[in-house]
PDB file of C-alpha atoms and ligand atoms in Angstrom:
ATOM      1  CA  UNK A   1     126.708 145.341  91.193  1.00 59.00           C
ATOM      2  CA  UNK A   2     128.516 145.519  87.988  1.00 57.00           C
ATOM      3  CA  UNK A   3     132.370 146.895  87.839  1.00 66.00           C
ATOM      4  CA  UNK A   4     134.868 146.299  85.032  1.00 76.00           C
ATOM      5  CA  UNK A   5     137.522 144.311  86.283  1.00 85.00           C
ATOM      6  CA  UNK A   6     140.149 145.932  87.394  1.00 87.00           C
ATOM      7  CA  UNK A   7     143.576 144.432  87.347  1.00 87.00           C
ATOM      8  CA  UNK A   8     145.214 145.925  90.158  1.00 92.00           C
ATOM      9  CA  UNK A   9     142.656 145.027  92.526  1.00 93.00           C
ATOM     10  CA  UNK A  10     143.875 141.582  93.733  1.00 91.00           C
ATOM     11  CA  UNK A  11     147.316 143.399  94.527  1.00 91.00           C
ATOM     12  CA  UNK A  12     145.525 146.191  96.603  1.00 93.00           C
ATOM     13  CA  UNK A  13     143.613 143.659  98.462  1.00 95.00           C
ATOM     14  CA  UNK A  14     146.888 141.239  99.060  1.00 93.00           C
ATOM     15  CA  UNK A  15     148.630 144.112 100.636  1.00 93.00           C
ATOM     16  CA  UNK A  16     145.496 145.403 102.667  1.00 95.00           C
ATOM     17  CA  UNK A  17     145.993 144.953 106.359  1.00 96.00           C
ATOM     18  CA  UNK A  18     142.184 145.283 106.643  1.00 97.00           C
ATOM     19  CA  UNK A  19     141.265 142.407 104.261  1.00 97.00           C
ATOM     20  CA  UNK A  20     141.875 139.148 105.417  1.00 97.00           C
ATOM     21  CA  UNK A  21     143.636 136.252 103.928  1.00 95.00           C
ATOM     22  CA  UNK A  22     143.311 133.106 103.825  1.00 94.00           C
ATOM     23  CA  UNK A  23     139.862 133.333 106.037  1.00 95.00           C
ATOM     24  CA  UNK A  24     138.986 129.412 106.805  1.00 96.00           C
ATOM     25  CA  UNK A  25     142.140 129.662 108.828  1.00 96.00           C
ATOM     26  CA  UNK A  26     140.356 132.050 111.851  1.00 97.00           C
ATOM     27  CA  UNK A  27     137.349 130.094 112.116  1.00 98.00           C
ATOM     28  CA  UNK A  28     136.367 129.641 115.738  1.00 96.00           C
ATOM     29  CA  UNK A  29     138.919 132.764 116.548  1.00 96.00           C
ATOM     30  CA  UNK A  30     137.690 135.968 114.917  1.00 97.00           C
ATOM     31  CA  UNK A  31     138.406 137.142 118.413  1.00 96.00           C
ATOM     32  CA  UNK A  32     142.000 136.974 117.831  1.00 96.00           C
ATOM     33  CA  UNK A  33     141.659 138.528 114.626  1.00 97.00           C
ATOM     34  CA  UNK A  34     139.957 141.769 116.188  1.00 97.00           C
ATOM     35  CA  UNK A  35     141.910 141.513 119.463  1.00 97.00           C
ATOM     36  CA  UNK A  36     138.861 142.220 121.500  1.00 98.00           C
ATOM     37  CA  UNK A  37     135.265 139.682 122.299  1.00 96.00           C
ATOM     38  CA  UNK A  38     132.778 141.961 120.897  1.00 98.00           C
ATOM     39  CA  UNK A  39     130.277 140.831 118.595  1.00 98.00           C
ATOM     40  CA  UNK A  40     131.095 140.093 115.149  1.00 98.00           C
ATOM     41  CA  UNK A  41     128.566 141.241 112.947  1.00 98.00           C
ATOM     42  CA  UNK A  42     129.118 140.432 109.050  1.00 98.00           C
ATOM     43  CA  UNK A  43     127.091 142.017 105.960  1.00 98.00           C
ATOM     44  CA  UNK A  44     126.787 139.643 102.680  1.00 98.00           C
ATOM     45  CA  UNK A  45     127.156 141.377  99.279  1.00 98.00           C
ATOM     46  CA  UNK A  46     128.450 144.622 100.846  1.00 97.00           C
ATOM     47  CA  UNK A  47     129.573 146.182  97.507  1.00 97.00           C
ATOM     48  CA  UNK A  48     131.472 149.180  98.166  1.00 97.00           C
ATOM     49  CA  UNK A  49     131.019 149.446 101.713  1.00 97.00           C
ATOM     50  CA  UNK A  50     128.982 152.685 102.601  1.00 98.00           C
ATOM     51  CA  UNK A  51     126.484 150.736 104.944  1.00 98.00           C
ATOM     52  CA  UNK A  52     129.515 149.004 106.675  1.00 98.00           C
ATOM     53  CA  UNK A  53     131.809 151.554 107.184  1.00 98.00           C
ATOM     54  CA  UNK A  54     128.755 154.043 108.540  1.00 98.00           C
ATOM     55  CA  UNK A  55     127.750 150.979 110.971  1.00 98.00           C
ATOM     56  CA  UNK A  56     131.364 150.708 112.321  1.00 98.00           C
ATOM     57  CA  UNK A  57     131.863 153.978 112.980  1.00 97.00           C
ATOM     58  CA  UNK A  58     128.479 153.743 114.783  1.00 98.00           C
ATOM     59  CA  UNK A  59     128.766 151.137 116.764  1.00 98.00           C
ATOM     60  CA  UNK A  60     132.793 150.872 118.321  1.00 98.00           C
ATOM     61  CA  UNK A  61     131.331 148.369 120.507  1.00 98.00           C
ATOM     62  CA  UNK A  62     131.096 145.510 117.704  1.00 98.00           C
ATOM     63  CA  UNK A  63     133.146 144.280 115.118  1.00 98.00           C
ATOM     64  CA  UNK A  64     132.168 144.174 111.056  1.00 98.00           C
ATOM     65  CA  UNK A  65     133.457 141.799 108.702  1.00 98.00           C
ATOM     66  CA  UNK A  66     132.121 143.085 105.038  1.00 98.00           C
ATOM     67  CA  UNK A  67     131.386 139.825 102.629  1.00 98.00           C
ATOM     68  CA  UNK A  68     131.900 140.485  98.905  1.00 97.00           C
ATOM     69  CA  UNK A  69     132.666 138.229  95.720  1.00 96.00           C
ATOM     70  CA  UNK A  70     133.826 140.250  93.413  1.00 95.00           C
ATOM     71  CA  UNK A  71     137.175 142.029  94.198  1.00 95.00           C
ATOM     72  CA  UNK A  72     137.166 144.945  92.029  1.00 95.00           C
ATOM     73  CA  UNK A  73     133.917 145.532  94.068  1.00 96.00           C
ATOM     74  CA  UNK A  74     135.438 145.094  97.434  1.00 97.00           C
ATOM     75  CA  UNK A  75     138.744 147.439  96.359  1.00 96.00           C
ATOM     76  CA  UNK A  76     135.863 150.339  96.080  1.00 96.00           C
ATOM     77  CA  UNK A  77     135.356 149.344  99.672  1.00 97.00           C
ATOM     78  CA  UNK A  78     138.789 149.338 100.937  1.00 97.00           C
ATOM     79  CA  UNK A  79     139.649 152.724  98.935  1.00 96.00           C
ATOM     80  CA  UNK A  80     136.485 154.347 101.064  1.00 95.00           C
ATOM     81  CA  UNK A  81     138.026 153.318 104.201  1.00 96.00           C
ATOM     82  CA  UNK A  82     141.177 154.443 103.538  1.00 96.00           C
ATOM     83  CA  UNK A  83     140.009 158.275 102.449  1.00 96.00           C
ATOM     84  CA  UNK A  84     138.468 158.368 105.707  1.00 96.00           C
ATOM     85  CA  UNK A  85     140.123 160.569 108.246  1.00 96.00           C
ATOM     86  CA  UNK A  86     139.471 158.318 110.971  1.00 95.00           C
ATOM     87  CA  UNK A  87     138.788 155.021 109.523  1.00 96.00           C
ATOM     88  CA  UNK A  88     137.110 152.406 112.587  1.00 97.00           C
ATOM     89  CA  UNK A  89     139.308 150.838 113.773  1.00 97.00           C
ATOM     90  CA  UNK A  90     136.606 147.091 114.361  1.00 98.00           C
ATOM     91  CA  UNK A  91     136.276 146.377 110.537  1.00 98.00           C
ATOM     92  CA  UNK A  92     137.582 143.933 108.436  1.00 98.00           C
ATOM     93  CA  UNK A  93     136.895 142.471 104.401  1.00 98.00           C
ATOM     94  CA  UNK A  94     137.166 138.985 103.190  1.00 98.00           C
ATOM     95  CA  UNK A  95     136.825 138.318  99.448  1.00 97.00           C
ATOM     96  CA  UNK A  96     134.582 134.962  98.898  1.00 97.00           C
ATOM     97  CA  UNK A  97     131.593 133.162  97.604  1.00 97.00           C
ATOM     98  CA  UNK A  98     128.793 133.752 100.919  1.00 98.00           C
ATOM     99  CA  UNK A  99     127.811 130.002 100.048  1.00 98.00           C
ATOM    100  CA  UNK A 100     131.272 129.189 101.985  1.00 97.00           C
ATOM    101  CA  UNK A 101     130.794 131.040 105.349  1.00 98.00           C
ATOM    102  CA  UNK A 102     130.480 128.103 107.619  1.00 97.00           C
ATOM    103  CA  UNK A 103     134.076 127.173 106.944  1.00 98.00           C
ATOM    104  CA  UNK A 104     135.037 130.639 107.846  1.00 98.00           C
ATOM    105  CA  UNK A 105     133.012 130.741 110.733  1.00 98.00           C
ATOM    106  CA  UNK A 106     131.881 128.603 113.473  1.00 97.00           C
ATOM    107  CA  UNK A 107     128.632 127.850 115.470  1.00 97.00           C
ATOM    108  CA  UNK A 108     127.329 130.521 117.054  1.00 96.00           C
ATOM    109  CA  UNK A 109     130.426 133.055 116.036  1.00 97.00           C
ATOM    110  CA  UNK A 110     127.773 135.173 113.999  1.00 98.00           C
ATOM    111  CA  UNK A 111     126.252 137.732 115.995  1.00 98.00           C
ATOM    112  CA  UNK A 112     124.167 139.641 113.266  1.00 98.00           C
ATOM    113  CA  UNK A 113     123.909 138.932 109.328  1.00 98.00           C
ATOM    114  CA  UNK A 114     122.720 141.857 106.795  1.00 98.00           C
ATOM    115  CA  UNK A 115     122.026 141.604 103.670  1.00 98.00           C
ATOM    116  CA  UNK A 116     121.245 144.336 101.240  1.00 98.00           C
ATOM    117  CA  UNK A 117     119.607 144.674  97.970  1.00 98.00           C
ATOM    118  CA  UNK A 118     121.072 141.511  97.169  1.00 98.00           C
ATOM    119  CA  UNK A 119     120.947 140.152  93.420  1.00 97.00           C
ATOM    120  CA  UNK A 120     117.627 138.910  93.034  1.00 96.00           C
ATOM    121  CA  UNK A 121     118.429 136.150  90.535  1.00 97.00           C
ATOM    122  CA  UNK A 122     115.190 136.347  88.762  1.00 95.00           C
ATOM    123  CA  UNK A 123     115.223 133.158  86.905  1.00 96.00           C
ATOM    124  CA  UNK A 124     113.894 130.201  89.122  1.00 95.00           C
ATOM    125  CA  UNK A 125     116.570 128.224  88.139  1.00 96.00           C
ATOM    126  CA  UNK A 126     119.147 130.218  90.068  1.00 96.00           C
ATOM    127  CA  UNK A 127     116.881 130.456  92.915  1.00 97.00           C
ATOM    128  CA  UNK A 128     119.149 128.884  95.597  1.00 97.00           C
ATOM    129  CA  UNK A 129     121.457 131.768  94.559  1.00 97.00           C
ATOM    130  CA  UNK A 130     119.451 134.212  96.238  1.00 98.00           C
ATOM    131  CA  UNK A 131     120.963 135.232  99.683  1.00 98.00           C
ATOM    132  CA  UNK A 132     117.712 134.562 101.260  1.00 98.00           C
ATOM    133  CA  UNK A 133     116.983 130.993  99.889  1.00 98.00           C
ATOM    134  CA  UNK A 134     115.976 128.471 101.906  1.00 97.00           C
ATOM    135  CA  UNK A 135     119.584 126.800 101.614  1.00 97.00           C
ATOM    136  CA  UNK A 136     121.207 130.601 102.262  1.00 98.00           C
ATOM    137  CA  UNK A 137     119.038 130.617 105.905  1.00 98.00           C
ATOM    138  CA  UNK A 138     120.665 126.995 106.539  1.00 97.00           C
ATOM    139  CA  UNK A 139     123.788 128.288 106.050  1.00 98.00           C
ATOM    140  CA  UNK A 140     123.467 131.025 108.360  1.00 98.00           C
ATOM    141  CA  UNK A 141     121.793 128.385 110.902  1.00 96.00           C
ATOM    142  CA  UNK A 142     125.625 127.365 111.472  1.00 96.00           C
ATOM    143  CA  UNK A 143     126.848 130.178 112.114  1.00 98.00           C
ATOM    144  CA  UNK A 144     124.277 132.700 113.781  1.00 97.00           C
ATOM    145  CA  UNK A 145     124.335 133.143 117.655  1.00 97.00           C
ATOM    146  CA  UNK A 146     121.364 131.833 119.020  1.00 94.00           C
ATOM    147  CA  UNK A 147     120.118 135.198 119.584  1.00 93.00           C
ATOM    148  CA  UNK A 148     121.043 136.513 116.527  1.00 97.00           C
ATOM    149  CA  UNK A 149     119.111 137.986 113.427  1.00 98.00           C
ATOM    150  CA  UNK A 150     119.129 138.025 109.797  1.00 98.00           C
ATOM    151  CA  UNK A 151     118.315 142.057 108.279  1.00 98.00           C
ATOM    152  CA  UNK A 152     117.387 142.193 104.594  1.00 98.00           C
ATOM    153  CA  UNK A 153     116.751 145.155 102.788  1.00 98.00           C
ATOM    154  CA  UNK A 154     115.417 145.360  99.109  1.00 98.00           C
ATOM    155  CA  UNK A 155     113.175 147.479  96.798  1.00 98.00           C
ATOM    156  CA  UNK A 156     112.262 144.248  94.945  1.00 98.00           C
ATOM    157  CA  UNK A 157     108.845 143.212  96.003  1.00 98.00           C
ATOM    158  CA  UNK A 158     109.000 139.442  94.192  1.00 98.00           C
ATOM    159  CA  UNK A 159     112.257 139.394  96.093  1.00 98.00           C
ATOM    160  CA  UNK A 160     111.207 140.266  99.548  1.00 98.00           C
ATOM    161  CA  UNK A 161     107.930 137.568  99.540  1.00 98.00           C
ATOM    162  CA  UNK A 162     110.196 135.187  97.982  1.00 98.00           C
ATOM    163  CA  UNK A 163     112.749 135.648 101.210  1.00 98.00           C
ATOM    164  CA  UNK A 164     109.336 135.901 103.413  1.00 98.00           C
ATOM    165  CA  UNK A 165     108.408 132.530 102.228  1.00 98.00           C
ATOM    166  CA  UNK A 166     112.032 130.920 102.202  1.00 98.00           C
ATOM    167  CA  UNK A 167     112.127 132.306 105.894  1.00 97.00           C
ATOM    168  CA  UNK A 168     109.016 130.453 107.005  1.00 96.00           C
ATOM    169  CA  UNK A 169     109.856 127.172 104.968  1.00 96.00           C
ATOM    170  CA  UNK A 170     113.615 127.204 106.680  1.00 96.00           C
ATOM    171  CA  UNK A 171     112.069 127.332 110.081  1.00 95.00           C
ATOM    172  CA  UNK A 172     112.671 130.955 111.270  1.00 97.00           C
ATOM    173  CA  UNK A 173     110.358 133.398 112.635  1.00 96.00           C
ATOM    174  CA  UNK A 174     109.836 136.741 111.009  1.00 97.00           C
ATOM    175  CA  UNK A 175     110.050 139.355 113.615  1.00 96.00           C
ATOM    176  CA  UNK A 176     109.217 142.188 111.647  1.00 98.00           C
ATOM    177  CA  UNK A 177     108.323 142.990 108.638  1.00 98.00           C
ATOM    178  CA  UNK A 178     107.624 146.127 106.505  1.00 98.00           C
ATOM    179  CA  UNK A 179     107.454 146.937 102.589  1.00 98.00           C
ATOM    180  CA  UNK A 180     107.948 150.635 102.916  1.00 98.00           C
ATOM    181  CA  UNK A 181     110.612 151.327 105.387  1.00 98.00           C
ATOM    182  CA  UNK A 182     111.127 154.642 105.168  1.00 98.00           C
ATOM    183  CA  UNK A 183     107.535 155.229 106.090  1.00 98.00           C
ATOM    184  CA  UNK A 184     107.595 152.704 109.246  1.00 98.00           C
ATOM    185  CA  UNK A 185     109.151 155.159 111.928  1.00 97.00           C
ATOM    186  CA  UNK A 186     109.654 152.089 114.345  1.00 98.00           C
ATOM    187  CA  UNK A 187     111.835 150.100 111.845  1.00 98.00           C
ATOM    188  CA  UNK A 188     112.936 152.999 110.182  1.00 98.00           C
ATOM    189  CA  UNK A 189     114.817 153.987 113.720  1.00 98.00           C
ATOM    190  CA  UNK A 190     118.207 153.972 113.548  1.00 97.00           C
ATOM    191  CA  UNK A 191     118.251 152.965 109.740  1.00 98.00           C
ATOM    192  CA  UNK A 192     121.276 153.388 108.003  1.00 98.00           C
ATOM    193  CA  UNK A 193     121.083 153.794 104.491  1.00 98.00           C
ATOM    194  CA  UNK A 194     122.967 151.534 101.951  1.00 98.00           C
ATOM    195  CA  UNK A 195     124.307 152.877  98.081  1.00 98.00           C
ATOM    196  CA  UNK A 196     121.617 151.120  96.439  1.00 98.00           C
ATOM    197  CA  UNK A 197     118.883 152.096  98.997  1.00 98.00           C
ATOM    198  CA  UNK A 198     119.829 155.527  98.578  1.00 98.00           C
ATOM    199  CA  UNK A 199     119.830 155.358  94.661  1.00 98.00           C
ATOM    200  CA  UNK A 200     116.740 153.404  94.703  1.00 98.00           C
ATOM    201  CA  UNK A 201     114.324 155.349  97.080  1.00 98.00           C
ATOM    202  CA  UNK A 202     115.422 158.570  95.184  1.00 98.00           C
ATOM    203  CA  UNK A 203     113.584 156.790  92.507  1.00 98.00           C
ATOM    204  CA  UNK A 204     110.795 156.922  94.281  1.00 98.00           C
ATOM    205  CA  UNK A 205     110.956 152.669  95.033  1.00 98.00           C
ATOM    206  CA  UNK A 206     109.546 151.761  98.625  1.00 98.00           C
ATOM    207  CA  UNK A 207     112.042 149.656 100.324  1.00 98.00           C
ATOM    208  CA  UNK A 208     111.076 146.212 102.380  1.00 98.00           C
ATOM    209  CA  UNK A 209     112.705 145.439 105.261  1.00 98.00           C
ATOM    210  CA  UNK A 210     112.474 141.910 107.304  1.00 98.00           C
ATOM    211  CA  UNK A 211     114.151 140.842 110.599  1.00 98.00           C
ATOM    212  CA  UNK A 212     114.174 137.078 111.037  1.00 98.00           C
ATOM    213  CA  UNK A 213     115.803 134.754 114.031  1.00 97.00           C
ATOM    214  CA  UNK A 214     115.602 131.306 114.561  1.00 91.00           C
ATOM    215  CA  UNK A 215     113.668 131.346 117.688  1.00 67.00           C
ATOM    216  CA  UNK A 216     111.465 134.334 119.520  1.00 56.00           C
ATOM    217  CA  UNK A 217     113.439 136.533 122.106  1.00 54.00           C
ATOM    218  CA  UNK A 218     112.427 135.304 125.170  1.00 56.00           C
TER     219      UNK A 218
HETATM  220  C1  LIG B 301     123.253 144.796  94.322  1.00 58.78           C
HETATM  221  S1  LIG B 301     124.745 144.879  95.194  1.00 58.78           S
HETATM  222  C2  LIG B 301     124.293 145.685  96.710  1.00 58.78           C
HETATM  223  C3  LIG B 301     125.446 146.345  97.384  1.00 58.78           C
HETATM  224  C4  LIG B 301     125.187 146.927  98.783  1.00 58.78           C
HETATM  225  N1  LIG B 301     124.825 145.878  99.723  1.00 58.78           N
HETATM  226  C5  LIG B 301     124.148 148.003  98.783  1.00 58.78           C
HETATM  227  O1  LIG B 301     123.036 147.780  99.297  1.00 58.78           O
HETATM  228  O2  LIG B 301     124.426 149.106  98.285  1.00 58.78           O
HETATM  229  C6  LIG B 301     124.929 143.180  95.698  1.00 58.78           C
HETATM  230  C7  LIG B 301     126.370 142.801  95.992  1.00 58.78           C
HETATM  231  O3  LIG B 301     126.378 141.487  96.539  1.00 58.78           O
HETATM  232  C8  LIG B 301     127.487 140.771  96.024  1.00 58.78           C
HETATM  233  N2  LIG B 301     127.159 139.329  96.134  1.00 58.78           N
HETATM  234  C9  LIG B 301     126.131 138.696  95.533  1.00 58.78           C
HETATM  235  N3  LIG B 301     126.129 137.384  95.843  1.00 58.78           N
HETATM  236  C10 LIG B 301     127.192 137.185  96.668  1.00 58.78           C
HETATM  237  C11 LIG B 301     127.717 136.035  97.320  1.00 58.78           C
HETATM  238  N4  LIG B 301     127.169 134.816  97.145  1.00 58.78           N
HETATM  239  N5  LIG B 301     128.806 136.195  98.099  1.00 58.78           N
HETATM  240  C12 LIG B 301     129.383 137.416  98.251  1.00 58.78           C
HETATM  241  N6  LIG B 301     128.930 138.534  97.648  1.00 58.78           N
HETATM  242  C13 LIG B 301     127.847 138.432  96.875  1.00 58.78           C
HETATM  243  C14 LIG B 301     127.590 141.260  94.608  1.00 58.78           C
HETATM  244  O4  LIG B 301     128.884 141.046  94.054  1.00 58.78           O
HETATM  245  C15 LIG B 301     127.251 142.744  94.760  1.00 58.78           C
HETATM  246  O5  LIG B 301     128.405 143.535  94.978  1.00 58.78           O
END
């Protein structure tokens, strides 16, 4: 997602009482943070927030911490939740290279991980960039409850058997699968649309979907 910087968006996101500082410092007690146990469920590259926001409104019963780099992105994000008449109350932003997350969170402290239509870094070169890189699913290896899942939606069809692939070489199983979700009424139950999904599927672009966990639910 490309946004002109914009200046005042540090300030904004200083002041926010929804974006959290200095994030290393709650690792091991994002349960303090939310003051409640409930799962913690984080999204990676969350741009400007519409899946987030729609799945903590959804679900009151979980907690939603929205990853994003850039923070003239993430100030998009913030200024949705705060023209909502009743924001949810179990979300929360943190401003940061992904690569980081196991210093911000410890083992296990992951319930669920999404990732959508993340930057597919088309030169093999950057491939460790991509979110679903083999070093990306190690990285959410130390954090990801035991039960937990990875999510990934994209319209990019190199992408998606690339993360396939990546998935199988890191060691975790691939519980579903689908390249046109919107067609798949099981895995297209419940969906909730992101920006890009939405601008991309009114394009006409089938969208992939994979679920992957470490081990097979018993
Ligand atoms: C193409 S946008 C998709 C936005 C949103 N998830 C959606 O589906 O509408 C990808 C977003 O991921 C962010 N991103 C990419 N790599 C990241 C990383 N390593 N850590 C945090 N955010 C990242 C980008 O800044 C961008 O805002």
């Amino acid at each position: 997602m490309r946004l002109r910087n914009i200046p005042r968006a540090e300030g904004v996101l200083q002041a926010h009482e929804k974006v959290i500082k200095e994030e290393t410092g709650h690792r091991g007690n994002w349960a303090g943070v939310f003051g409640n146990d409930r799962p913690v469920y984080i999204e990676i590259g969350m741009g400007k927030g519409q899946f987030l926001t729609a799945m903590a409104k959804r679900f009151p019963d979980r907690n939603f911490i929205g990853i994003e780099r850039y923070s003239s992105v993430l100030l998009r994000a913030v200024e949705r939740l705060d023209r909502m008449e009743e924001p949810p109350e179990n979300i929360r932003f943190i401003c940061m290279d992904a690569a980081q997350i196991s210093e911000v969170f410890g083992p296990g402290e992951v319930a669920g991980i999404y990732l959508n239509f993340s930057d597919p870094w088309p030169k093999k070169r950057h491939a460790r960039r991509r979110l679903t890189s083999k070093e990306f699913f190690a990285r959410y290896d130390a954090v990801l409850a035991a039960e937990g899942t990875v999510e990934f939606k994209t319209d990019n069809q190199e992408l998606f058997t690339f993360s396939l692939e990546q998935a199988d070489e890191a060691g975790w199983r691939v519980l579903a699968r689908t390249r046109d979700l919107h067609r798949d009424p099981q895995m297209n139950q419940g969906n909730v649309m992101t920006e890009y999904e939405e601008k991309f599927s009114a394009k006409g672009n089938p969208i992939c979907k994979l679920i992957a966990a470490r081990h097979l639910p018993a």
